[in-house]
Amino acid sequence: MALGMAAVAMAKPSSFSISADRSSSLDLSSDCATSNARSMRNLVFVVNPRGANGRTGKEWKKLLPYLTTRLGNHCNICESITSGPSHAEDLTREAIRDGADAVIAVGGDGTLHEVVNGFFSEGHPVELEHQSRHSTALGLIPLGTGSDFARTFGWKNDPYEAIERIARGFRSRIDVGVITGTNGNQHFFINVADIHLSAKAGYFASKYKRFGNLCYVIGALRAFIGHNNQDLKIKFNGGEWEVFQKITAICIGNAKFFGGGMKITPTADPSSGELEVVILQDFKWYDFVFKLHKLYRGSHLSEETVHSKSVKSIEVMEVTPTGVTYVQSDGEHFGFLAAKFSLLPAAIEFIS
Ligand SMILES: Nc1ncnc2c1ncn2[C@@H]1O[C@H](COP(=O)(O)OP(=O)(O)OP(=O)(O)O)[C@@H](O)[C@H]1O
């Protein structure tokens, strides 16, 4: 195992590992200073130093000594710093193949999203070679701008609380959402996928993260420029196509929150085996002004122009193809319609 973890570190110069138990036999053949004790849990922390406009990197530097003291006697702590977008996926795959007991995303929802995608390769779960029964858990230290997935569990951006959860090591299985685009490739999401106005707003919000949570307001204002509510065809659970008119946004929740605290899919539950779909129809700009408080509270489902439904799958396509209806997943730009959204029930063990 120690050799495996060393391989993670050697493959990426930005990775190294620390164990508080430095007196135990260390593998000094690499910069990944792991203990050989097999009883030690191997935890790989995938850290996005640019999360929350660089705050994640700064917080992590302060946190690491505490983490080492708190967990280092029982765990090998391996730090993997991302070097750019998508790197977290590769780091996660390598860690799982090398036998990590847990991969912990340190950052926001974007980092968590990439780590979740790293649990899969070409549509299949990544496994420790020749040991399909070994299970790597997913963990989270929420340190992002929105950190919306953590809100479903009532967690704050408090890294010390997160470390206590990791120390307890309680695991429960959660569902993972799957998006299949027009090219047939599968992409995974853990929080909320969404279509049209909100997805366009998210696309622009990502350009303004330097303004903190205000980026979501700026993104929404920018997205309204040139926006039209649009007729879309929807197929639920593999049934018949139905036309829904004047759609403003479709939100598909494995969990409840998006956009920096909006409780958009309020009955979604990542361990329910179903996705909650919320369809907003015929919203005008002033509806967002008057109904925004409802979206934040999750009380918008009672509105006449809001429909919700629990599903196993949903397919969406444009009635009149434009090719520019935005799709995003976990706040990350995915592409454009058409797309199918489905679920892998209980796909990942999550440290909760
Ligand atoms: N080293 C890096 N340099 C630049 N960008 C990176 C790096 N590592 C990851 N990223 C990108 O940073 C983006 C944002 O990361 P993250 O989600 O952690 O923070 P956030 O956007 O502030 O939080 P939230 O998504 O919760 O609002 C991700 O899309 C990811 O691809």
XYZ file of N, CA and C in Angstrom, residues 212-309:
294
model
N -17.207 36.712 -4.815
C -17.843 35.853 -3.811
C -19.251 35.481 -4.236
N -20.179 35.374 -3.256
C -21.546 34.935 -3.567
C -22.295 35.892 -4.500
N -21.807 37.134 -4.596
C -22.414 38.111 -5.507
C -22.317 37.644 -6.965
N -21.380 36.733 -7.235
C -21.199 36.245 -8.621
C -22.496 35.649 -9.154
N -23.319 35.057 -8.268
C -24.558 34.427 -8.731
C -25.568 35.483 -9.189
N -25.594 36.637 -8.501
C -26.494 37.723 -8.888
C -26.028 38.299 -10.227
N -24.720 38.540 -10.335
C -24.177 39.105 -11.587
C -24.429 38.125 -12.739
N -24.202 36.832 -12.470
C -24.419 35.803 -13.493
C -25.869 35.790 -13.957
N -26.804 35.913 -13.000
C -28.235 35.884 -13.340
C -28.607 37.106 -14.178
N -28.103 38.286 -13.791
C -28.420 39.503 -14.555
C -27.883 39.384 -15.974
N -26.684 38.879 -16.093
C -26.063 38.722 -17.418
C -26.848 37.707 -18.267
N -27.320 36.628 -17.605
C -28.027 35.572 -18.339
C -29.361 36.061 -18.890
N -29.970 37.045 -18.224
C -31.258 37.559 -18.698
C -31.141 38.271 -20.047
N -29.935 38.743 -20.375
C -29.751 39.435 -21.655
C -29.960 38.404 -22.768
N -30.967 38.644 -23.584
C -31.252 37.751 -24.724
C -31.987 36.479 -24.327
N -32.439 36.391 -23.061
C -33.126 35.163 -22.637
C -34.566 35.113 -23.153
N -34.984 33.934 -23.617
C -36.391 33.682 -23.943
C -36.813 32.392 -23.285
N -37.974 32.389 -22.640
C -38.522 31.113 -22.164
C -38.822 30.254 -23.386
N -38.563 28.966 -23.240
C -38.484 28.145 -24.451
C -39.335 26.866 -24.338
N -39.979 26.457 -25.410
C -40.698 25.170 -25.417
C -39.681 24.038 -25.506
N -39.828 23.057 -24.619
C -38.886 21.927 -24.622
C -39.665 20.615 -24.575
N -39.085 19.582 -25.179
C -39.688 18.233 -25.111
C -39.031 17.482 -23.966
N -39.858 16.824 -23.152
C -39.339 16.097 -21.987
C -39.899 14.678 -21.990
N -39.012 13.741 -21.651
C -39.440 12.344 -21.509
C -39.061 11.908 -20.087
N -40.057 11.519 -19.274
C -39.787 11.056 -17.905
C -39.720 9.533 -17.877
N -38.763 8.988 -17.215
C -38.658 7.539 -16.969
C -38.848 6.698 -18.239
N -38.315 7.183 -19.352
C -38.377 6.426 -20.603
C -39.751 6.369 -21.236
N -40.701 7.223 -20.777
C -42.083 7.213 -21.318
C -42.188 7.962 -22.640
N -43.342 8.613 -22.838
C -43.592 9.354 -24.082
C -43.010 10.761 -23.980
N -42.654 11.335 -25.125
C -42.225 12.750 -25.134
C -43.425 13.655 -24.861
N -43.242 14.646 -24.002
C -44.288 15.643 -23.739
C -43.687 17.016 -24.001
N -44.501 17.938 -24.535
C -43.996 19.302 -24.754
C -44.392 20.179 -23.564
N -43.416 20.829 -22.962
C -43.656 21.801 -21.896
C -43.366 23.184 -22.472
N -44.327 24.091 -22.288
C -44.184 25.395 -22.936
C -43.489 26.413 -22.031
N -42.830 27.334 -22.692
C -42.230 28.523 -22.038
C -41.404 28.161 -20.801
N -40.511 27.230 -20.982
C -39.683 26.817 -19.837
C -38.598 27.857 -19.574
N -38.497 28.256 -18.302
C -37.441 29.180 -17.883
C -36.211 28.376 -17.471
N -36.437 27.329 -16.684
C -35.320 26.480 -16.235
C -35.855 25.133 -15.788
N -35.026 24.110 -15.964
C -35.322 22.783 -15.399
C -34.160 22.447 -14.471
N -34.482 22.094 -13.230
C -33.429 21.765 -12.264
C -33.625 20.312 -11.828
N -32.546 19.565 -11.841
C -32.611 18.124 -11.596
C -31.716 17.847 -10.402
N -32.347 17.613 -9.245
C -31.584 17.574 -7.997
C -31.337 16.171 -7.476
N -30.067 15.885 -7.222
C -29.719 14.746 -6.374
C -29.672 15.250 -4.931
N -29.378 16.552 -4.795
C -29.406 17.235 -3.493
C -30.200 18.537 -3.658
N -30.257 19.364 -2.612
C -31.288 20.402 -2.584
C -30.892 21.807 -3.085
N -29.623 22.185 -2.925
C -29.266 23.604 -3.096
C -28.404 23.841 -4.325
N -28.569 25.036 -4.927
C -27.607 25.486 -5.934
C -27.537 27.008 -5.917
N -26.640 27.559 -6.738
C -26.561 29.023 -6.870
C -26.229 29.759 -5.586
N -25.466 29.167 -4.707
C -25.067 29.846 -3.467
C -26.165 29.903 -2.426
N -26.940 28.820 -2.301
C -27.895 28.731 -1.191
C -29.355 28.712 -1.576
N -29.652 28.643 -2.886
C -31.058 28.549 -3.307
C -31.532 27.107 -3.125
N -32.643 26.931 -2.381
C -33.137 25.568 -2.109
C -34.033 25.143 -3.270
N -33.409 24.895 -4.404
C -34.152 24.787 -5.667
C -34.908 23.470 -5.796
N -34.347 22.370 -5.306
C -35.021 21.061 -5.375
C -35.198 20.586 -3.922
N -36.179 21.186 -3.225
C -36.223 21.068 -1.758
C -36.493 19.674 -1.215
N -37.058 18.774 -2.051
C -37.317 17.435 -1.502
C -36.284 16.404 -1.977
N -35.260 16.873 -2.708
C -34.231 15.925 -3.178
C -33.460 15.375 -1.987
N -33.045 14.113 -2.141
C -32.305 13.437 -1.070
C -31.299 12.496 -1.739
N -30.001 12.717 -1.503
C -28.999 11.917 -2.228
C -28.989 10.438 -1.880
N -29.836 10.025 -0.939
C -29.898 8.578 -0.693
C -31.284 8.014 -0.986
N -32.082 8.748 -1.794
C -33.468 8.317 -2.051
C -33.593 7.373 -3.246
N -32.573 7.304 -4.103
C -32.686 6.493 -5.319
C -33.478 7.184 -6.417
N -33.794 8.485 -6.226
C -34.529 9.220 -7.251
C -33.982 10.644 -7.376
N -34.215 11.224 -8.542
C -33.863 12.622 -8.764
C -35.127 13.463 -8.617
N -35.012 14.651 -8.029
C -36.172 15.545 -8.002
C -36.033 16.563 -9.129
N -37.066 16.576 -9.994
C -37.062 17.525 -11.115
C -37.980 18.693 -10.763
N -37.487 19.923 -10.897
C -38.315 21.118 -10.701
C -38.274 21.922 -11.997
N -39.476 22.180 -12.535
C -39.574 22.916 -13.804
C -40.198 24.284 -13.533
N -39.465 25.333 -13.874
C -39.991 26.698 -13.749
C -40.462 27.131 -15.129
N -41.745 27.551 -15.230
C -42.285 27.957 -16.527
C -42.723 29.408 -16.522
N -42.473 30.050 -17.617
C -42.978 31.401 -17.882
C -42.592 32.423 -16.795
N -41.414 32.284 -16.246
C -40.937 33.283 -15.277
C -40.471 34.524 -16.046
N -40.899 35.687 -15.551
C -40.386 36.953 -16.087
C -39.327 37.460 -15.111
N -38.559 38.436 -15.540
C -37.478 38.925 -14.681
C -38.018 39.383 -13.321
N -39.229 40.012 -13.347
C -39.757 40.525 -12.077
C -40.248 39.392 -11.161
N -40.549 38.211 -11.736
C -40.913 37.063 -10.875
C -39.735 36.698 -9.977
N -38.519 36.824 -10.541
C -37.343 36.506 -9.719
C -37.185 37.511 -8.584
N -37.583 38.770 -8.845
C -37.505 39.780 -7.787
C -38.504 39.421 -6.684
N -39.759 39.123 -7.092
C -40.807 38.894 -6.091
C -40.797 37.487 -5.480
N -40.228 36.531 -6.214
C -40.292 35.144 -5.721
C -38.942 34.609 -5.258
N -37.936 35.487 -5.296
C -36.586 35.026 -4.951
C -36.531 34.437 -3.535
N -37.231 35.092 -2.607
C -37.207 34.603 -1.220
C -37.774 33.185 -1.145
N -38.751 32.883 -2.024
C -39.338 31.532 -2.030
C -38.330 30.511 -2.544
N -37.550 30.930 -3.570
C -36.537 30.020 -4.118
C -35.473 29.725 -3.057
N -35.123 30.715 -2.279
C -34.114 30.484 -1.225
C -34.665 29.616 -0.096
N -35.964 29.793 0.193
C -36.570 29.011 1.294
C -36.998 27.619 0.852
N -37.148 27.449 -0.458
C -37.638 26.157 -0.971
C -39.146 26.064 -0.922
N -39.830 27.233 -0.869
C -41.303 27.198 -0.793
C -41.935 27.529 -2.150
N -41.135 27.477 -3.232
C -41.633 27.850 -4.560
C -42.475 26.751 -5.221
N -42.478 25.536 -4.659
C -43.199 24.436 -5.316
C -44.706 24.667 -5.345
N -45.186 25.545 -4.473
C -46.631 25.815 -4.445
C -47.046 26.806 -5.553
N -46.088 27.403 -6.242
C -46.405 28.356 -7.317
C -47.050 27.619 -8.499
N -48.010 28.282 -9.164
C -48.719 27.658 -10.289
C -47.799 27.293 -11.453
N -46.764 28.106 -11.635
C -45.885 27.893 -12.798
C -44.638 27.066 -12.442
N -44.708 26.373 -11.307
C -43.590 25.502 -10.907
C -44.117 24.073 -10.767
N -43.457 23.142 -11.437
C -43.859 21.733 -11.330
C -42.708 20.921 -10.787
N -43.020 19.937 -9.950
C -41.938 19.082 -9.462
C -42.363 17.619 -9.526
N -41.360 16.754 -9.634
C -41.627 15.330 -9.853
C -40.383 14.541 -9.481
